[in-house]
Coordinates of C-alpha atoms in Angstrom, one line a residue:
M23 CA 6.4 104.6 20.1
P24 CA 8.0 107.2 17.6
E25 CA 7.8 106.1 14.2
A26 CA 10.9 104.7 12.5
A27 CA 13.9 107.3 11.7
R28 CA 14.8 107.2 8.5
G29 CA 17.0 104.3 7.5
Q30 CA 15.7 102.2 10.5
L31 CA 14.4 98.9 9.1
H32 CA 12.3 98.1 12.4
T33 CA 10.0 100.2 13.9
G34 CA 10.2 101.3 18.3
V35 CA 14.0 99.7 18.2
H36 CA 16.9 102.1 18.0
D37 CA 19.6 101.1 15.6
D38 CA 23.0 102.9 16.1
V39 CA 24.4 101.8 12.7
V40 CA 23.5 104.6 10.5
G41 CA 22.9 104.3 7.1
H42 CA 20.7 101.3 6.9
A43 CA 18.8 100.9 3.5
P44 CA 15.4 102.1 3.9
P45 CA 12.9 99.2 3.8
G46 CA 12.0 97.1 0.6
T47 CA 14.9 98.0 -1.0
A48 CA 17.1 95.2 -2.9
A49 CA 21.0 95.0 -2.7
P50 CA 22.2 95.5 -6.6
G51 CA 23.0 92.7 -8.4
T52 CA 25.8 93.8 -10.5
I53 CA 28.8 95.9 -10.1
A54 CA 29.6 99.0 -12.2
I55 CA 32.7 97.9 -14.2
R56 CA 32.9 101.0 -16.5
P57 CA 33.6 103.4 -13.2
I58 CA 36.9 100.9 -12.4
L59 CA 37.6 100.2 -16.1
I60 CA 38.0 104.1 -16.1
T61 CA 40.1 104.7 -12.6
G62 CA 42.3 101.8 -13.7
A63 CA 43.2 103.4 -17.3
C64 CA 43.7 107.0 -15.6
I65 CA 46.0 105.9 -13.2
V66 CA 48.1 104.2 -16.1
A67 CA 48.0 107.4 -17.9
F68 CA 49.3 108.7 -15.0
T69 CA 52.0 106.6 -14.7
A70 CA 53.1 106.7 -18.3
A71 CA 52.5 110.7 -18.6
T72 CA 55.2 110.5 -15.0
L73 CA 57.7 108.2 -16.2
G74 CA 57.7 109.8 -19.9
G75 CA 57.8 113.3 -18.5
L76 CA 60.9 112.1 -16.1
H77 CA 63.1 110.7 -19.0
L78 CA 62.3 113.2 -21.0
Y79 CA 63.6 115.5 -18.1
Y80 CA 67.0 113.7 -17.9
R81 CA 68.0 113.7 -21.5
T82 CA 67.7 117.7 -21.6
E83 CA 69.1 118.6 -18.2
I84 CA 72.1 120.0 -17.9
K85 CA 74.5 117.7 -16.7
G86 CA 76.5 119.3 -13.2
P87 CA 79.4 117.8 -12.6
L88 CA 79.6 114.8 -11.1
Q89 CA 77.7 113.7 -14.5
Q90 CA 80.8 115.6 -16.3
A91 CA 83.3 113.6 -18.6
P92 CA 86.4 113.0 -16.8
R93 CA 89.3 115.0 -18.0
D94 CA 93.1 115.7 -17.7
F95 CA 95.2 117.8 -15.6
P96 CA 96.9 119.9 -16.6
E97 CA 101.1 119.3 -15.6
P98 CA 102.7 118.5 -13.8
R99 CA 100.8 115.3 -13.4
L100 CA 101.6 112.2 -10.3
Q101 CA 100.9 109.8 -13.2
A102 CA 101.9 109.4 -16.0
S103 CA 100.6 106.4 -16.2
P104 CA 97.9 104.8 -13.8
A105 CA 97.4 102.0 -15.0
R106 CA 100.8 100.2 -15.6
D107 CA 101.7 101.7 -12.0
L108 CA 98.7 99.9 -10.2
A109 CA 100.0 96.8 -12.1
R110 CA 103.1 97.1 -11.0
M111 CA 102.3 98.1 -6.9
L112 CA 99.8 94.9 -7.3
A113 CA 102.3 92.8 -9.0
E114 CA 105.4 93.9 -5.9
E115 CA 102.5 92.9 -3.1
R116 CA 102.0 90.1 -4.7
A117 CA 105.5 89.1 -4.5
R118 CA 106.0 90.1 -0.8
L119 CA 103.3 88.1 -0.7
E120 CA 104.0 84.3 -2.0
G121 CA 108.4 84.7 -1.5
Y122 CA 110.5 85.5 1.1
G123 CA 112.4 87.6 2.7
W124 CA 113.6 89.5 5.5
V125 CA 111.5 92.1 8.0
D126 CA 114.5 92.2 10.3
R127 CA 117.5 90.4 9.4
G128 CA 118.9 91.6 13.2
R129 CA 116.6 90.6 15.2
G130 CA 115.7 87.5 13.0
I131 CA 112.2 88.0 11.8
A132 CA 111.3 87.1 8.6
R133 CA 108.6 86.2 6.3
I134 CA 107.1 83.0 4.7
P135 CA 104.7 83.0 1.7
V136 CA 101.0 83.0 3.0
S137 CA 100.8 78.9 1.3
E138 CA 104.2 77.9 3.5
A139 CA 103.0 79.6 7.1
M140 CA 98.6 77.8 7.0
R141 CA 100.5 74.9 6.2
L142 CA 102.8 74.9 9.1
L143 CA 100.0 76.3 11.0
A144 CA 97.8 72.6 9.7
E145 CA 100.4 70.9 11.4
K146 CA 100.4 72.1 14.6
G147 CA 97.4 71.4 14.8
E148 CA 95.5 73.4 17.8
A149 CA 98.8 74.3 19.0
A150 CA 99.1 76.5 16.5
Y151 CA 96.8 78.3 18.6
A152 CA 98.2 78.3 22.0
A153 CA 99.1 81.1 24.0
P154 CA 103.0 81.2 24.2
V155 CA 104.4 80.3 27.5
Q156 CA 104.9 83.4 29.6
P157 CA 107.7 83.0 32.4
E158 CA 106.0 83.1 36.0
V159 CA 106.9 86.3 38.1
T160 CA 106.8 86.1 42.3
P161 CA 106.0 89.4 42.8
V162 CA 108.2 90.8 46.3
P163 CA 107.1 90.7 49.5
G164 CA 105.1 93.4 50.2
S165 CA 104.1 95.3 47.4
R166 CA 101.0 94.6 45.5
G167 CA 101.3 91.3 43.6
G168 CA 101.5 93.1 40.0
A169 CA 103.7 92.4 37.0
R170 CA 105.4 96.2 37.3
A171 CA 106.4 95.5 41.3
A172 CA 108.1 91.8 40.6
S173 CA 111.0 93.7 38.4
E174 CA 111.3 96.5 40.6
P175 CA 112.6 97.2 44.0
P176 CA 110.3 98.0 46.3
A177 CA 109.3 101.5 46.7
G178 CA 109.9 103.3 49.6
G179 CA 113.1 100.6 51.0
G180 CA 111.0 97.6 51.5
G181 CA 108.5 98.0 53.7
R182 CA 106.7 99.0 57.3

């Protein structure tokens, strides 16, 4: 038999695993702490240097157009007081939501406050969500039975 290859534990036995310790070598009993501490310190130092560099970069960078303070537009201004205009618009919308008024007086369509509409729907219960009753449409004889066919005379004078 050939002599044992370097790294094999047994002579005469073929072992595919490479890197076995030579016979007579003992496993190390302690862990080297110093390299681990040096690596950890380097990671902490690199992270601190990166954060410090980014902080310095953002403090000294020239401000772009998105970071500049807002400026007044030249005359003529469309809104002299945007905050007051917004407050007035919100008050008008609230009055519309909380008050009564006509939407279309000729057709009899009015608006009511949201709270009143919710109360009326709650009083009706499940019937409030039912589909409105539709008139039954009987199709004209000879038609295909669509709603349009029932309201119009048949094309071509009434059949075959």
